[in-house]
mmCIF file of C-alpha atoms in Angstrom:
data_model
loop_
_atom_site.group_PDB
_atom_site.id
_atom_site.type_symbol
_atom_site.label_atom_id
_atom_site.label_comp_id
_atom_site.label_asym_id
_atom_site.label_seq_id
_atom_site.Cartn_x
_atom_site.Cartn_y
_atom_site.Cartn_z
ATOM 1 C CA MET U 1 97.703 99.335 109.444
ATOM 2 C CA ARG U 2 97.114 100.649 105.935
ATOM 3 C CA LEU U 3 99.704 99.599 103.768
ATOM 4 C CA ARG U 4 101.400 102.250 101.519
ATOM 5 C CA SER U 5 104.659 102.493 99.727
ATOM 6 C CA VAL U 6 106.252 105.285 101.775
ATOM 7 C CA LEU U 7 109.982 104.658 101.241
ATOM 8 C CA ALA U 8 110.366 104.893 97.518
ATOM 9 C CA PRO U 9 111.726 108.516 97.615
ATOM 10 C CA LEU U 10 113.939 107.934 100.686
ATOM 11 C CA ALA U 11 117.434 107.724 98.944
ATOM 12 C CA ALA U 12 116.745 110.948 96.874
ATOM 13 C CA THR U 13 115.295 113.128 99.761
ATOM 14 C CA LEU U 14 117.512 112.271 102.743
ATOM 15 C CA THR U 15 119.253 115.699 102.261
ATOM 16 C CA ALA U 16 117.772 119.067 103.537
ATOM 17 C CA GLY U 17 117.221 118.747 107.126
ATOM 18 C CA LEU U 18 119.394 115.709 107.653
ATOM 19 C CA ALA U 19 122.114 116.844 105.462
ATOM 20 C CA ALA U 20 124.921 116.231 107.801
ATOM 21 C CA ALA U 21 123.816 112.843 108.892
ATOM 22 C CA THR U 22 124.868 109.367 107.554
ATOM 23 C CA CYS U 23 122.727 107.844 104.945
ATOM 24 C CA VAL U 24 124.187 104.815 102.778
ATOM 25 C CA THR U 25 122.087 103.747 99.777
ATOM 26 C CA ALA U 26 122.322 100.337 98.107
ATOM 27 C CA ALA U 27 120.317 101.203 95.023
ATOM 28 C CA GLY U 28 120.551 104.185 92.696
ATOM 29 C CA PRO U 29 118.114 107.073 93.670
ATOM 30 C CA ALA U 30 114.727 106.550 92.317
ATOM 31 C CA THR U 31 112.605 109.194 90.450
ATOM 32 C CA ALA U 32 109.370 110.056 92.117
ATOM 33 C CA HIS U 33 107.277 108.493 89.217
ATOM 34 C CA SER U 34 109.119 105.334 88.779
ATOM 35 C CA GLY U 35 109.335 103.676 92.270
ATOM 36 C CA PRO U 36 112.608 102.060 93.528
ATOM 37 C CA ALA U 37 114.623 99.694 91.376
ATOM 38 C CA ASP U 38 115.321 96.233 92.401
ATOM 39 C CA PRO U 39 118.413 96.345 94.606
ATOM 40 C CA PRO U 40 121.497 94.765 93.050
ATOM 41 C CA ARG U 41 121.899 90.987 93.773
ATOM 42 C CA GLY U 42 125.014 91.723 95.778
ATOM 43 C CA HIS U 43 122.779 93.374 98.340
ATOM 44 C CA ALA U 44 120.760 89.927 99.225
ATOM 45 C CA CYS U 45 120.654 88.760 102.814
ATOM 46 C CA SER U 46 119.103 85.608 101.656
ATOM 47 C CA PRO U 47 116.929 84.425 98.555
ATOM 48 C CA ALA U 48 113.999 86.114 100.267
ATOM 49 C CA VAL U 49 115.436 89.288 101.827
ATOM 50 C CA SER U 50 117.532 92.086 100.461
ATOM 51 C CA ILE U 51 118.717 95.138 102.003
ATOM 52 C CA GLU U 52 118.375 98.528 100.106
ATOM 53 C CA ARG U 53 119.714 101.228 102.520
ATOM 54 C CA PHE U 54 120.218 102.246 105.845
ATOM 55 C CA SER U 55 120.222 105.500 107.487
ATOM 56 C CA ASP U 56 122.005 106.606 110.971
ATOM 57 C CA ALA U 57 120.390 110.279 110.402
ATOM 58 C CA LEU U 58 118.406 110.312 113.641
ATOM 59 C CA ASP U 59 121.277 108.907 115.641
ATOM 60 C CA LYS U 60 121.843 111.073 119.037
ATOM 61 C CA THR U 61 119.592 113.928 117.807
ATOM 62 C CA THR U 62 116.823 115.918 119.648
ATOM 63 C CA TYR U 63 113.566 117.258 118.485
ATOM 64 C CA GLU U 64 111.767 119.997 120.430
ATOM 65 C CA GLY U 65 113.939 119.152 123.546
ATOM 66 C CA THR U 66 112.983 115.479 123.381
ATOM 67 C CA PHE U 67 115.848 112.681 122.604
ATOM 68 C CA VAL U 68 115.156 111.066 119.266
ATOM 69 C CA GLY U 69 115.854 107.309 119.899
ATOM 70 C CA ASN U 70 115.025 104.506 122.275
ATOM 71 C CA PHE U 71 112.798 103.354 119.458
ATOM 72 C CA SER U 72 110.820 100.075 119.998
ATOM 73 C CA ALA U 73 108.209 100.040 117.592
ATOM 74 C CA LEU U 74 107.063 101.375 114.032
ATOM 75 C CA ALA U 75 103.612 101.736 112.472
ATOM 76 C CA VAL U 76 102.314 103.453 109.351
ATOM 77 C CA ASP U 77 99.929 106.218 109.924
ATOM 78 C CA ARG U 78 96.814 106.626 107.868
ATOM 79 C CA ASP U 79 98.619 109.647 105.917
ATOM 80 C CA GLY U 80 101.539 107.533 105.185
ATOM 81 C CA ALA U 81 103.685 109.110 107.722
ATOM 82 C CA ILE U 82 105.741 106.786 110.004
ATOM 83 C CA ALA U 83 104.719 106.547 113.719
ATOM 84 C CA ALA U 84 107.785 105.758 115.824
ATOM 85 C CA LEU U 85 107.673 104.750 119.407
ATOM 86 C CA SER U 86 110.234 105.322 122.204
ATOM 87 C CA ASP U 87 110.188 103.020 125.113
ATOM 88 C CA ARG U 88 110.667 106.247 127.121
ATOM 89 C CA SER U 89 107.081 107.225 126.735
ATOM 90 C CA SER U 90 107.246 109.447 123.549
ATOM 91 C CA LEU U 91 105.394 108.903 120.225
ATOM 92 C CA PHE U 92 107.024 110.441 117.331
ATOM 93 C CA THR U 93 105.589 111.164 113.838
ATOM 94 C CA LEU U 94 108.391 110.958 111.304
ATOM 95 C CA ASP U 95 108.222 112.328 107.621
ATOM 96 C CA PRO U 96 107.976 109.188 105.322
ATOM 97 C CA LYS U 97 110.449 110.710 102.885
ATOM 98 C CA THR U 98 113.182 112.123 104.952
ATOM 99 C CA LEU U 99 112.351 110.322 108.443
ATOM 100 C CA SER U 100 112.812 113.628 110.043
ATOM 101 C CA PRO U 101 110.308 114.296 112.900
ATOM 102 C CA ARG U 102 107.209 116.161 112.538
ATOM 103 C CA SER U 103 105.880 115.985 115.964
ATOM 104 C CA VAL U 104 106.117 114.183 119.310
ATOM 105 C CA VAL U 105 103.727 113.550 122.097
ATOM 106 C CA PRO U 106 104.315 112.225 125.338
ATOM 107 C CA LEU U 107 102.462 109.170 126.789
ATOM 108 C CA ALA U 108 101.363 108.409 130.380
ATOM 109 C CA ASP U 109 99.405 105.564 132.243
ATOM 110 C CA GLU U 110 96.272 106.310 134.235
ATOM 111 C CA GLY U 111 98.272 107.749 137.068
ATOM 112 C CA GLY U 112 100.460 110.077 134.949
ATOM 113 C CA ALA U 113 103.369 107.761 135.063
ATOM 114 C CA ALA U 114 105.795 107.022 132.160
ATOM 115 C CA LEU U 115 105.434 103.688 130.248
ATOM 116 C CA ASP U 116 107.773 101.085 129.280
ATOM 117 C CA SER U 117 106.191 101.368 125.718
ATOM 118 C CA GLU U 118 107.164 98.568 123.461
ATOM 119 C CA GLY U 119 104.487 97.921 120.671
ATOM 120 C CA LEU U 120 102.563 100.075 118.457
ATOM 121 C CA VAL U 121 99.659 99.954 116.201
ATOM 122 C CA VAL U 122 97.822 102.747 114.284
ATOM 123 C CA ASP U 123 93.866 101.629 114.342
ATOM 124 C CA ARG U 124 91.586 102.403 111.640
ATOM 125 C CA ASP U 125 90.372 105.542 113.199
ATOM 126 C CA GLY U 126 93.746 106.963 113.673
ATOM 127 C CA THR U 127 94.001 106.299 117.345
ATOM 128 C CA ARG U 128 97.081 104.558 118.856
ATOM 129 C CA LEU U 129 97.276 101.120 120.504
ATOM 130 C CA VAL U 130 100.471 100.927 122.680
ATOM 131 C CA SER U 131 101.732 98.124 124.568
ATOM 132 C CA SER U 132 103.768 98.345 127.708
ATOM 133 C CA GLU U 133 105.831 95.419 129.250
ATOM 134 C CA THR U 134 105.552 96.687 132.734
ATOM 135 C CA GLU U 135 102.139 95.124 133.802
ATOM 136 C CA PRO U 136 101.883 94.188 130.810
ATOM 137 C CA SER U 137 99.004 96.387 129.131
ATOM 138 C CA VAL U 138 97.656 97.548 125.894
ATOM 139 C CA ARG U 139 96.282 101.107 126.116
ATOM 140 C CA ARG U 140 94.615 103.141 123.464
ATOM 141 C CA TYR U 141 95.650 106.873 123.006
ATOM 142 C CA GLY U 142 94.456 109.673 120.680
ATOM 143 C CA ARG U 143 96.851 111.379 118.288
ATOM 144 C CA ASP U 144 97.506 114.145 121.001
ATOM 145 C CA GLY U 145 98.565 111.341 123.601
ATOM 146 C CA THR U 146 95.122 111.498 125.481
ATOM 147 C CA LEU U 147 94.787 108.097 127.174
ATOM 148 C CA LEU U 148 91.342 106.703 125.794
ATOM 149 C CA GLY U 149 91.084 103.238 127.397
ATOM 150 C CA ARG U 150 92.659 99.994 128.175
ATOM 151 C CA LEU U 151 92.417 96.253 126.891
ATOM 152 C CA PRO U 152 91.944 93.197 129.086
ATOM 153 C CA VAL U 153 94.998 90.826 129.679
ATOM 154 C CA PRO U 154 94.851 87.283 130.820
ATOM 155 C CA ASP U 155 95.940 87.013 134.331
ATOM 156 C CA ALA U 156 98.446 84.295 133.550
ATOM 157 C CA LEU U 157 100.295 86.925 131.228
ATOM 158 C CA ARG U 158 100.777 89.506 134.144
ATOM 159 C CA VAL U 159 104.189 89.893 135.743
ATOM 160 C CA ALA U 160 104.719 87.740 138.846
ATOM 161 C CA PRO U 161 103.289 87.763 141.385
ATOM 162 C CA ALA U 162 100.183 88.658 139.724
ATOM 163 C CA GLY U 163 100.829 86.161 136.828
ATOM 164 C CA ARG U 164 103.406 84.087 135.642
ATOM 165 C CA ALA U 165 105.279 86.326 133.198
ATOM 166 C CA THR U 166 108.997 87.789 134.096
ATOM 167 C CA SER U 167 109.427 91.562 134.203
ATOM 168 C CA ASN U 168 110.797 93.100 131.184
ATOM 169 C CA GLN U 169 109.700 89.902 129.203
ATOM 170 C CA THR U 170 106.126 90.620 128.101
ATOM 171 C CA PHE U 171 104.355 92.563 125.427
ATOM 172 C CA GLU U 172 107.204 93.356 123.158
ATOM 173 C CA ALA U 173 105.157 92.997 119.708
ATOM 174 C CA LEU U 174 101.924 94.371 118.702
ATOM 175 C CA THR U 175 100.334 94.136 115.300
ATOM 176 C CA LEU U 176 96.972 94.476 113.644
ATOM 177 C CA LEU U 177 95.910 91.541 111.366
ATOM 178 C CA PRO U 178 94.391 92.460 107.778
ATOM 179 C CA GLY U 179 90.849 93.352 107.960
ATOM 180 C CA GLY U 180 91.496 95.417 111.306
ATOM 181 C CA ARG U 181 89.472 92.863 113.494
ATOM 182 C CA THR U 182 92.156 90.818 114.973
ATOM 183 C CA LEU U 183 95.091 92.551 117.446
ATOM 184 C CA LEU U 184 97.869 90.402 118.266
ATOM 185 C CA ALA U 185 100.679 90.943 120.946
ATOM 186 C CA GLY U 186 103.772 88.754 121.359
ATOM 187 C CA MET U 187 105.515 88.018 124.705
ATOM 188 C CA GLU U 188 109.315 88.504 124.577
ATOM 189 C CA GLY U 189 109.903 85.547 126.942
ATOM 190 C CA SER U 190 108.443 82.460 128.474
ATOM 191 C CA LEU U 191 105.900 82.212 131.199
ATOM 192 C CA SER U 192 107.071 80.435 134.372
ATOM 193 C CA GLY U 193 106.096 76.936 133.698
ATOM 194 C CA ASP U 194 106.378 76.823 129.966
ATOM 195 C CA THR U 195 109.088 75.311 128.268
ATOM 196 C CA LEU U 196 111.922 77.829 127.892
ATOM 197 C CA GLY U 197 111.774 79.304 124.489
ATOM 198 C CA VAL U 198 108.167 78.902 124.087
ATOM 199 C CA VAL U 199 106.445 82.114 124.171
ATOM 200 C CA ARG U 200 102.642 83.276 123.883
ATOM 201 C CA LEU U 201 101.023 85.198 121.275
ATOM 202 C CA GLN U 202 97.720 86.715 122.681
ATOM 203 C CA THR U 203 94.950 87.903 120.347
ATOM 204 C CA TRP U 204 91.970 90.244 120.777
ATOM 205 C CA GLN U 205 88.804 90.199 118.485
ATOM 206 C CA ARG U 206 87.033 93.205 117.487
ATOM 207 C CA GLN U 207 83.316 92.710 117.784
ATOM 208 C CA SER U 208 80.451 94.037 115.618
ATOM 209 C CA GLY U 209 77.149 95.487 116.856
ATOM 210 C CA GLN U 210 73.621 94.737 115.664
ATOM 211 C CA SER U 211 73.847 97.285 113.099
ATOM 212 C CA GLY U 212 77.086 95.715 111.638
ATOM 213 C CA HIS U 213 79.214 98.532 112.761
ATOM 214 C CA VAL U 214 82.569 97.356 113.979
ATOM 215 C CA HIS U 215 83.450 98.556 117.646
ATOM 216 C CA ARG U 216 86.602 100.474 118.628
ATOM 217 C CA ASP U 217 87.047 97.916 121.648
ATOM 218 C CA PHE U 218 88.623 94.370 121.472
ATOM 219 C CA ARG U 219 87.645 91.404 123.586
ATOM 220 C CA LEU U 220 90.227 88.497 124.500
ATOM 221 C CA ALA U 221 90.292 85.785 121.885
ATOM 222 C CA ALA U 222 92.512 82.793 120.995
ATOM 223 C CA GLN U 223 96.219 82.587 122.330
ATOM 224 C CA TYR U 224 99.124 80.606 120.495
ATOM 225 C CA GLY U 225 102.462 79.162 121.309
ATOM 226 C CA TYR U 226 105.619 80.323 119.487
ATOM 227 C CA ARG U 227 109.039 78.868 119.712
ATOM 228 C CA THR U 228 112.151 81.040 119.632
ATOM 229 C CA ASP U 229 115.508 80.121 118.768
ATOM 230 C CA THR U 230 117.874 79.266 121.719
ATOM 231 C CA GLY U 231 119.027 82.422 123.432
ATOM 232 C CA LEU U 232 116.691 84.874 121.388
ATOM 233 C CA GLY U 233 113.383 86.552 122.381
ATOM 234 C CA LEU U 234 110.627 87.649 120.270
ATOM 235 C CA VAL U 235 110.785 91.418 119.834
ATOM 236 C CA GLU U 236 108.563 92.409 117.102
ATOM 237 C CA ALA U 237 105.827 91.244 114.751
ATOM 238 C CA ALA U 238 104.229 92.765 111.544
ATOM 239 C CA ALA U 239 101.326 91.257 109.810
ATOM 240 C CA THR U 240 101.640 90.744 106.132
ATOM 241 C CA PRO U 241 98.768 91.366 103.507
ATOM 242 C CA ASP U 242 97.771 87.560 103.513
ATOM 243 C CA GLY U 243 97.500 87.360 107.293
ATOM 244 C CA ARG U 244 100.797 85.769 107.963
ATOM 245 C CA LEU U 245 103.412 87.497 110.279
ATOM 246 C CA LEU U 246 106.933 88.758 109.899
ATOM 247 C CA VAL U 247 108.487 88.145 113.214
ATOM 248 C CA LEU U 248 111.875 89.505 114.630
ATOM 249 C CA GLU U 249 113.842 87.517 116.889
ATOM 250 C CA ARG U 250 116.819 89.177 118.703
ATOM 251 C CA GLY U 251 119.489 88.362 121.218
ATOM 252 C CA PHE U 252 122.646 89.923 122.524
ATOM 253 C CA THR U 253 126.033 88.276 123.688
ATOM 254 C CA VAL U 254 128.639 90.558 125.488
ATOM 255 C CA GLY U 255 131.950 90.685 123.225
ATOM 256 C CA VAL U 256 130.166 89.317 120.056
ATOM 257 C CA GLY U 257 127.184 91.374 119.550
ATOM 258 C CA ASN U 258 123.617 90.932 118.332
ATOM 259 C CA THR U 259 121.804 88.141 116.615
ATOM 260 C CA VAL U 260 118.749 89.274 114.744
ATOM 261 C CA ARG U 261 116.641 86.746 112.505
ATOM 262 C CA LEU U 262 113.576 87.569 110.421
ATOM 263 C CA TYR U 263 111.081 84.847 110.325
ATOM 264 C CA LEU U 264 107.682 84.243 108.421
ATOM 265 C CA ALA U 265 105.196 82.712 110.819
ATOM 266 C CA ASP U 266 101.776 81.136 110.237
ATOM 267 C CA LEU U 267 99.068 81.058 112.743
ATOM 268 C CA ARG U 268 96.916 78.601 110.793
ATOM 269 C CA ARG U 269 96.517 75.070 112.335
ATOM 270 C CA ALA U 270 98.224 76.331 115.537
ATOM 271 C CA THR U 271 96.452 75.382 118.757
ATOM 272 C CA ASP U 272 94.553 77.957 120.850
ATOM 273 C CA THR U 273 96.584 77.703 124.074
ATOM 274 C CA SER U 274 94.240 79.968 125.939
ATOM 275 C CA ARG U 275 92.999 77.213 128.129
ATOM 276 C CA ILE U 276 96.359 75.506 128.445
ATOM 277 C CA ASP U 277 97.925 76.142 131.966
ATOM 278 C CA THR U 278 101.662 75.181 130.942
ATOM 279 C CA LEU U 279 103.180 74.412 127.717
ATOM 280 C CA THR U 280 105.838 71.604 128.820
ATOM 281 C CA GLY U 281 105.817 69.151 126.003
ATOM 282 C CA THR U 282 105.832 71.277 122.813
ATOM 283 C CA LEU U 283 109.275 70.713 122.104
ATOM 284 C CA THR U 284 108.448 67.017 121.206
ATOM 285 C CA GLY U 285 104.726 67.325 120.429
ATOM 286 C CA HIS U 286 103.805 64.747 123.013
ATOM 287 C CA ASP U 287 101.171 66.891 124.503
ATOM 288 C CA GLY U 288 99.422 67.456 120.984
ATOM 289 C CA VAL U 289 99.824 71.265 120.994
ATOM 290 C CA ARG U 290 100.672 72.617 117.661
ATOM 291 C CA LEU U 291 103.011 75.709 117.687
ATOM 292 C CA VAL U 292 102.996 78.564 115.224
ATOM 293 C CA ARG U 293 104.886 77.560 112.123
ATOM 294 C CA LYS U 294 107.807 79.556 111.303
ATOM 295 C CA THR U 295 110.170 79.813 108.408
ATOM 296 C CA LEU U 296 113.583 81.583 108.301
ATOM 297 C CA LEU U 297 113.600 84.388 105.938
ATOM 298 C CA ALA U 298 117.012 85.705 106.878
ATOM 299 C CA ASP U 299 119.607 85.959 109.447
ATOM 300 C CA LEU U 300 120.379 89.771 109.131
ATOM 301 C CA ALA U 301 124.074 89.104 109.990
ATOM 302 C CA ASP U 302 124.279 87.636 106.430
ATOM 303 C CA CYS U 303 123.287 91.177 104.846
ATOM 304 C CA PRO U 304 126.119 93.065 103.130
ATOM 305 C CA SER U 305 127.376 95.656 105.670
ATOM 306 C CA LEU U 306 126.958 98.748 102.931
ATOM 307 C CA GLY U 307 129.613 100.434 104.675
ATOM 308 C CA ALA U 308 127.969 100.697 108.077
ATOM 309 C CA THR U 309 130.269 100.911 111.202
ATOM 310 C CA ALA U 310 129.494 99.522 114.759
ATOM 311 C CA LYS U 311 130.209 101.191 118.112
ATOM 312 C CA GLN U 312 130.682 97.897 119.686
ATOM 313 C CA PRO U 313 131.769 94.442 118.523
ATOM 314 C CA GLN U 314 129.098 92.972 116.117
ATOM 315 C CA PRO U 315 129.174 89.690 113.723
ATOM 316 C CA ASN U 316 128.323 92.436 111.095
ATOM 317 C CA PRO U 317 128.719 96.103 111.510
ATOM 318 C CA LEU U 318 125.445 96.772 110.095
ATOM 319 C CA LEU U 319 123.789 95.216 112.989
ATOM 320 C CA ASP U 320 122.725 96.960 116.237
ATOM 321 C CA ASN U 321 119.739 96.401 118.690
ATOM 322 C CA ILE U 322 117.119 96.119 116.272
ATOM 323 C CA GLU U 323 113.558 96.242 117.911
ATOM 324 C CA GLY U 324 111.075 97.993 115.680
ATOM 325 C CA MET U 325 109.394 96.783 112.421
ATOM 326 C CA ALA U 326 106.537 97.764 109.932
ATOM 327 C CA VAL U 327 105.458 96.744 106.535
ATOM 328 C CA THR U 328 105.151 100.052 104.688
ATOM 329 C CA GLY U 329 104.032 98.949 101.292
ATOM 330 C CA THR U 330 104.482 96.449 98.300
ATOM 331 C CA THR U 331 106.471 96.737 95.107
ATOM 332 C CA ARG U 332 106.068 94.082 92.277
ATOM 333 C CA GLY U 333 105.060 91.371 94.904
ATOM 334 C CA ALA U 334 107.561 92.134 97.509
ATOM 335 C CA LEU U 335 106.927 93.581 100.877
ATOM 336 C CA ARG U 336 108.715 96.784 101.779
ATOM 337 C CA VAL U 337 109.961 96.634 105.247
ATOM 338 C CA LEU U 338 111.251 99.269 107.553
ATOM 339 C CA LEU U 339 113.376 98.185 110.727
ATOM 340 C CA VAL U 340 114.689 100.473 113.452
ATOM 341 C CA SER U 341 117.258 99.668 116.375
ATOM 342 C CA ASP U 342 116.751 100.965 119.933
ATOM 343 C CA ASP U 343 120.084 102.740 120.990
ATOM 344 C CA ASN U 344 118.994 102.777 124.618
ATOM 345 C CA GLN U 345 120.328 106.236 124.540
ATOM 346 C CA GLY U 346 123.841 104.963 124.927
ATOM 347 C CA ALA U 347 127.087 105.614 123.477
ATOM 348 C CA THR U 348 127.845 102.011 122.198
ATOM 349 C CA GLN U 349 124.640 101.780 120.206
ATOM 350 C CA THR U 350 123.075 103.549 117.230
ATOM 351 C CA THR U 351 119.491 104.641 116.189
ATOM 352 C CA ARG U 352 119.503 102.968 112.710
ATOM 353 C CA PHE U 353 116.764 102.684 110.209
ATOM 354 C CA TYR U 354 116.944 99.743 107.719
ATOM 355 C CA SER U 355 114.899 99.445 104.267
ATOM 356 C CA LEU U 356 114.432 95.828 103.285
ATOM 357 C CA ARG U 357 112.665 94.143 100.377
ATOM 358 C CA VAL U 358 111.136 90.798 101.655
ATOM 359 C CA ARG U 359 109.495 88.074 99.317
ATOM 360 C CA PRO U 360 107.636 85.804 101.836
#
């Protein structure tokens, strides 16, 4: 996805169509020409991450008869707009300044059925790559929602009995690495036979033709093992400009709330596991498999609450079922990152957007 700084005017412009909604700003409004100021030190979640603001403006709203929520993924469109994917088969376009919906299109599979859509990439030609955790699958759609094609998926990653994956634990994350030639999907849960907590990251490589032109389609490429924290699943990944990954891990405990941690992951020197049937010794390294290296950037429970309220118990009232993430630009060496929570269209959860600054 093309990197643009799209959130700078957010605090100053969340007014017109969304005036009645909640928007809490951690830093003072920035003028259009100056860019955002550094957030106060008191808004640090960790030495590497700070939160600038959050917005509940879209919570429990509708647009053109479609519920606005259930968001599972975000991406930056070629014009700077925010593409927001609902796991109920709807793809919204949001205004980059106000986050108000501009349009919505329905998505469907080859038989016209709804998708459990979880991951989103806007490709260089403007088409949309959408992962579903039902089969799992990665499909390509036009801007109008027309189904254009489908990528191959390794047999082992398919839901049992076709493969070794567990239903609702497959392609939750999707991102395009810098250069646009490598697509990566992250499994939320482990395959049967793999060590619990070790999940697979599958990549596809875009091929060039004889004329040097890059094709639209991708072919299966390397696969990697990634270890999640105990009790957490991998729910999103977003490529950074230097080719590393921001990874969101999330879990939920009844009566306690959500755990959401942001990691920086590095694929370099990780073992290609595409031909390794089961990953069983990777916790000790006895099998020689090198997992993807990860570094904790922040536990979001450590962020200041900024006055947020929660509809159910949470370690921090700012937290909710955070599931979508996009790198929207850079400012003075820091990444500007937008997160969104999936409210599951339920009364105890909130559709909440979070604006972070990350220095990886």
